């Protein structure tokens, strides 16, 4: 199989995996109770994205400097890795922003409220 067909096949596989991850995020029923409700959707999304990242890295390595600069296949080999990089930077930025907004003190105890003291019942 030629390199161009391998790049196209890897791009199609990556596209399918990326689409499945997005669909799993929105179409799975949330399970769990309380704070953990819906974490199954996030873990399914991240799991499919991890598999898509592996395919993107393989496509990038297959197409890295193998085609002329003006070829569409060269960019087709790079596109999945670039999208995965942008997604990873976006998630990292979101986490960093949430830590920054909370003051970075996620382990602090909640503030103690002073309860009024009452006399014991007779």
PDB file of C-alpha atoms in Angstrom:
ATOM      1  CA  UNK A   1       0.000   0.000   0.000  1.00  0.00           C
ATOM      2  CA  UNK A   2       1.389   3.410  -0.918  1.00  0.00           C
ATOM      3  CA  UNK A   3       2.072   6.143   1.635  1.00  0.00           C
ATOM      4  CA  UNK A   4      -0.672   8.342   0.240  1.00  0.00           C
ATOM      5  CA  UNK A   5      -3.290   5.619   0.744  1.00  0.00           C
ATOM      6  CA  UNK A   6      -2.019   4.975   4.276  1.00  0.00           C
ATOM      7  CA  UNK A   7      -2.313   8.676   5.132  1.00  0.00           C
ATOM      8  CA  UNK A   8      -5.838   8.844   3.733  1.00  0.00           C
ATOM      9  CA  UNK A   9      -6.849   5.671   5.599  1.00  0.00           C
ATOM     10  CA  UNK A  10      -5.391   6.970   8.871  1.00  0.00           C
ATOM     11  CA  UNK A  11      -7.144  10.313   8.376  1.00  0.00           C
ATOM     12  CA  UNK A  12     -10.484   8.550   7.860  1.00  0.00           C
ATOM     13  CA  UNK A  13      -9.924   6.343  10.936  1.00  0.00           C
ATOM     14  CA  UNK A  14      -8.980   9.386  13.020  1.00  0.00           C
ATOM     15  CA  UNK A  15     -12.038  11.259  11.787  1.00  0.00           C
ATOM     16  CA  UNK A  16     -14.304   8.352  12.769  1.00  0.00           C
ATOM     17  CA  UNK A  17     -12.713   8.074  16.225  1.00  0.00           C
ATOM     18  CA  UNK A  18     -12.955  11.821  16.787  1.00  0.00           C
ATOM     19  CA  UNK A  19     -16.626  11.790  15.757  1.00  0.00           C
ATOM     20  CA  UNK A  20     -17.377   8.854  18.063  1.00  0.00           C
ATOM     21  CA  UNK A  21     -15.804  10.744  20.968  1.00  0.00           C
ATOM     22  CA  UNK A  22     -17.967  13.807  20.343  1.00  0.00           C
ATOM     23  CA  UNK A  23     -21.095  11.691  19.922  1.00  0.00           C
ATOM     24  CA  UNK A  24     -20.353   9.726  23.099  1.00  0.00           C
ATOM     25  CA  UNK A  25     -20.093  12.978  25.018  1.00  0.00           C
ATOM     26  CA  UNK A  26     -23.587  14.025  24.009  1.00  0.00           C
ATOM     27  CA  UNK A  27     -25.484  10.771  23.440  1.00  0.00           C
ATOM     28  CA  UNK A  28     -24.502   8.615  26.433  1.00  0.00           C
ATOM     29  CA  UNK A  29     -26.887   8.614  29.367  1.00  0.00           C
ATOM     30  CA  UNK A  30     -25.260  10.059  32.484  1.00  0.00           C
ATOM     31  CA  UNK A  31     -24.860   7.541  35.294  1.00  0.00           C
ATOM     32  CA  UNK A  32     -23.988   7.960  38.928  1.00  0.00           C
ATOM     33  CA  UNK A  33     -25.320  10.134  41.700  1.00  0.00           C
ATOM     34  CA  UNK A  34     -24.417  13.555  42.991  1.00  0.00           C
ATOM     35  CA  UNK A  35     -21.053  14.989  42.035  1.00  0.00           C
ATOM     36  CA  UNK A  36     -20.033  11.958  39.959  1.00  0.00           C
ATOM     37  CA  UNK A  37     -23.162  12.007  37.805  1.00  0.00           C
ATOM     38  CA  UNK A  38     -22.154  12.120  34.153  1.00  0.00           C
ATOM     39  CA  UNK A  39     -18.485  11.271  34.616  1.00  0.00           C
ATOM     40  CA  UNK A  40     -19.032   8.225  32.410  1.00  0.00           C
ATOM     41  CA  UNK A  41     -19.569  10.566  29.474  1.00  0.00           C
ATOM     42  CA  UNK A  42     -16.355  12.466  30.139  1.00  0.00           C
ATOM     43  CA  UNK A  43     -14.343   9.268  30.554  1.00  0.00           C
ATOM     44  CA  UNK A  44     -15.787   7.871  27.306  1.00  0.00           C
ATOM     45  CA  UNK A  45     -14.889  11.127  25.527  1.00  0.00           C
ATOM     46  CA  UNK A  46     -11.330  11.101  26.855  1.00  0.00           C
ATOM     47  CA  UNK A  47     -10.916   7.391  26.088  1.00  0.00           C
ATOM     48  CA  UNK A  48     -11.916   7.820  22.444  1.00  0.00           C
ATOM     49  CA  UNK A  49      -9.739  10.931  22.229  1.00  0.00           C
ATOM     50  CA  UNK A  50      -6.745   8.956  23.519  1.00  0.00           C
ATOM     51  CA  UNK A  51      -7.224   6.367  20.778  1.00  0.00           C
ATOM     52  CA  UNK A  52      -7.646   9.157  18.218  1.00  0.00           C
ATOM     53  CA  UNK A  53      -4.421  10.739  19.485  1.00  0.00           C
ATOM     54  CA  UNK A  54      -2.518   7.508  18.838  1.00  0.00           C
ATOM     55  CA  UNK A  55      -3.866   7.360  15.280  1.00  0.00           C
ATOM     56  CA  UNK A  56      -3.008  11.056  14.788  1.00  0.00           C
ATOM     57  CA  UNK A  57       0.584  10.476  15.898  1.00  0.00           C
ATOM     58  CA  UNK A  58       0.910   7.509  13.540  1.00  0.00           C
ATOM     59  CA  UNK A  59      -0.479   9.596  10.658  1.00  0.00           C
ATOM     60  CA  UNK A  60       1.904  12.419  11.520  1.00  0.00           C
ATOM     61  CA  UNK A  61       4.893  10.100  11.574  1.00  0.00           C
ATOM     62  CA  UNK A  62       3.911   8.437   8.290  1.00  0.00           C
ATOM     63  CA  UNK A  63       3.437  11.766   6.536  1.00  0.00           C
ATOM     64  CA  UNK A  64       6.305  13.665   8.142  1.00  0.00           C
ATOM     65  CA  UNK A  65       8.460  15.077   5.305  1.00  0.00           C
ATOM     66  CA  UNK A  66       7.417  12.294   2.970  1.00  0.00           C
ATOM     67  CA  UNK A  67       5.458  14.445   0.546  1.00  0.00           C
ATOM     68  CA  UNK A  68       6.336  17.663  -1.318  1.00  0.00           C
ATOM     69  CA  UNK A  69       5.513  20.861   0.565  1.00  0.00           C
ATOM     70  CA  UNK A  70       2.676  21.793  -1.749  1.00  0.00           C
ATOM     71  CA  UNK A  71       0.936  18.423  -1.470  1.00  0.00           C
ATOM     72  CA  UNK A  72      -2.437  18.213   0.208  1.00  0.00           C
ATOM     73  CA  UNK A  73      -1.468  14.845   1.678  1.00  0.00           C
ATOM     74  CA  UNK A  74       1.247  16.449   3.771  1.00  0.00           C
ATOM     75  CA  UNK A  75      -1.326  18.643   5.482  1.00  0.00           C
ATOM     76  CA  UNK A  76      -3.782  15.770   5.645  1.00  0.00           C
ATOM     77  CA  UNK A  77      -1.173  13.870   7.660  1.00  0.00           C
ATOM     78  CA  UNK A  78      -0.589  16.855   9.970  1.00  0.00           C
ATOM     79  CA  UNK A  79      -4.191  17.940  10.541  1.00  0.00           C
ATOM     80  CA  UNK A  80      -5.184  15.251  13.096  1.00  0.00           C
ATOM     81  CA  UNK A  81      -2.137  15.961  15.244  1.00  0.00           C
ATOM     82  CA  UNK A  82      -2.780  19.712  15.086  1.00  0.00           C
ATOM     83  CA  UNK A  83      -6.431  19.284  16.099  1.00  0.00           C
ATOM     84  CA  UNK A  84      -5.435  16.986  18.975  1.00  0.00           C
ATOM     85  CA  UNK A  85      -2.822  19.526  20.085  1.00  0.00           C
ATOM     86  CA  UNK A  86      -5.365  22.353  20.038  1.00  0.00           C
ATOM     87  CA  UNK A  87      -7.850  20.223  21.988  1.00  0.00           C
ATOM     88  CA  UNK A  88      -5.201  19.326  24.579  1.00  0.00           C
ATOM     89  CA  UNK A  89      -4.162  22.957  24.969  1.00  0.00           C
ATOM     90  CA  UNK A  90      -7.805  23.957  25.351  1.00  0.00           C
ATOM     91  CA  UNK A  91      -8.414  21.406  28.100  1.00  0.00           C
ATOM     92  CA  UNK A  92      -5.182  22.419  29.851  1.00  0.00           C
ATOM     93  CA  UNK A  93      -6.160  26.096  29.630  1.00  0.00           C
ATOM     94  CA  UNK A  94      -9.606  25.334  31.045  1.00  0.00           C
ATOM     95  CA  UNK A  95      -8.110  23.462  34.004  1.00  0.00           C
ATOM     96  CA  UNK A  96      -5.509  26.171  34.636  1.00  0.00           C
ATOM     97  CA  UNK A  97      -8.148  28.897  34.473  1.00  0.00           C
ATOM     98  CA  UNK A  98     -10.414  27.075  36.927  1.00  0.00           C
ATOM     99  CA  UNK A  99      -7.526  26.603  39.367  1.00  0.00           C
ATOM    100  CA  UNK A 100      -6.570  30.265  38.977  1.00  0.00           C
ATOM    101  CA  UNK A 101     -10.131  31.454  39.561  1.00  0.00           C
ATOM    102  CA  UNK A 102     -10.504  29.328  42.685  1.00  0.00           C
ATOM    103  CA  UNK A 103      -7.354  30.882  44.085  1.00  0.00           C
ATOM    104  CA  UNK A 104      -5.342  27.699  43.678  1.00  0.00           C
ATOM    105  CA  UNK A 105      -6.271  26.652  47.207  1.00  0.00           C
ATOM    106  CA  UNK A 106      -8.288  23.556  46.429  1.00  0.00           C
ATOM    107  CA  UNK A 107      -7.222  21.759  49.638  1.00  0.00           C
ATOM    108  CA  UNK A 108      -8.368  24.484  52.031  1.00  0.00           C
ATOM    109  CA  UNK A 109     -11.029  23.643  54.581  1.00  0.00           C
ATOM    110  CA  UNK A 110     -14.377  25.345  54.131  1.00  0.00           C
ATOM    111  CA  UNK A 111     -14.898  28.406  56.304  1.00  0.00           C
ATOM    112  CA  UNK A 112     -16.286  27.633  59.739  1.00  0.00           C
ATOM    113  CA  UNK A 113     -19.516  29.396  60.596  1.00  0.00           C
ATOM    114  CA  UNK A 114     -20.071  30.420  64.181  1.00  0.00           C
ATOM    115  CA  UNK A 115     -23.194  28.727  65.519  1.00  0.00           C
ATOM    116  CA  UNK A 116     -25.081  30.648  68.208  1.00  0.00           C
ATOM    117  CA  UNK A 117     -24.849  29.127  71.653  1.00  0.00           C
ATOM    118  CA  UNK A 118     -28.080  28.412  73.458  1.00  0.00           C
ATOM    119  CA  UNK A 119     -28.806  27.647  77.072  1.00  0.00           C
ATOM    120  CA  UNK A 120     -29.436  23.984  77.911  1.00  0.00           C
ATOM    121  CA  UNK A 121     -33.043  22.946  78.288  1.00  0.00           C
ATOM    122  CA  UNK A 122     -34.363  22.601  81.882  1.00  0.00           C
TER     123      UNK A 122
END
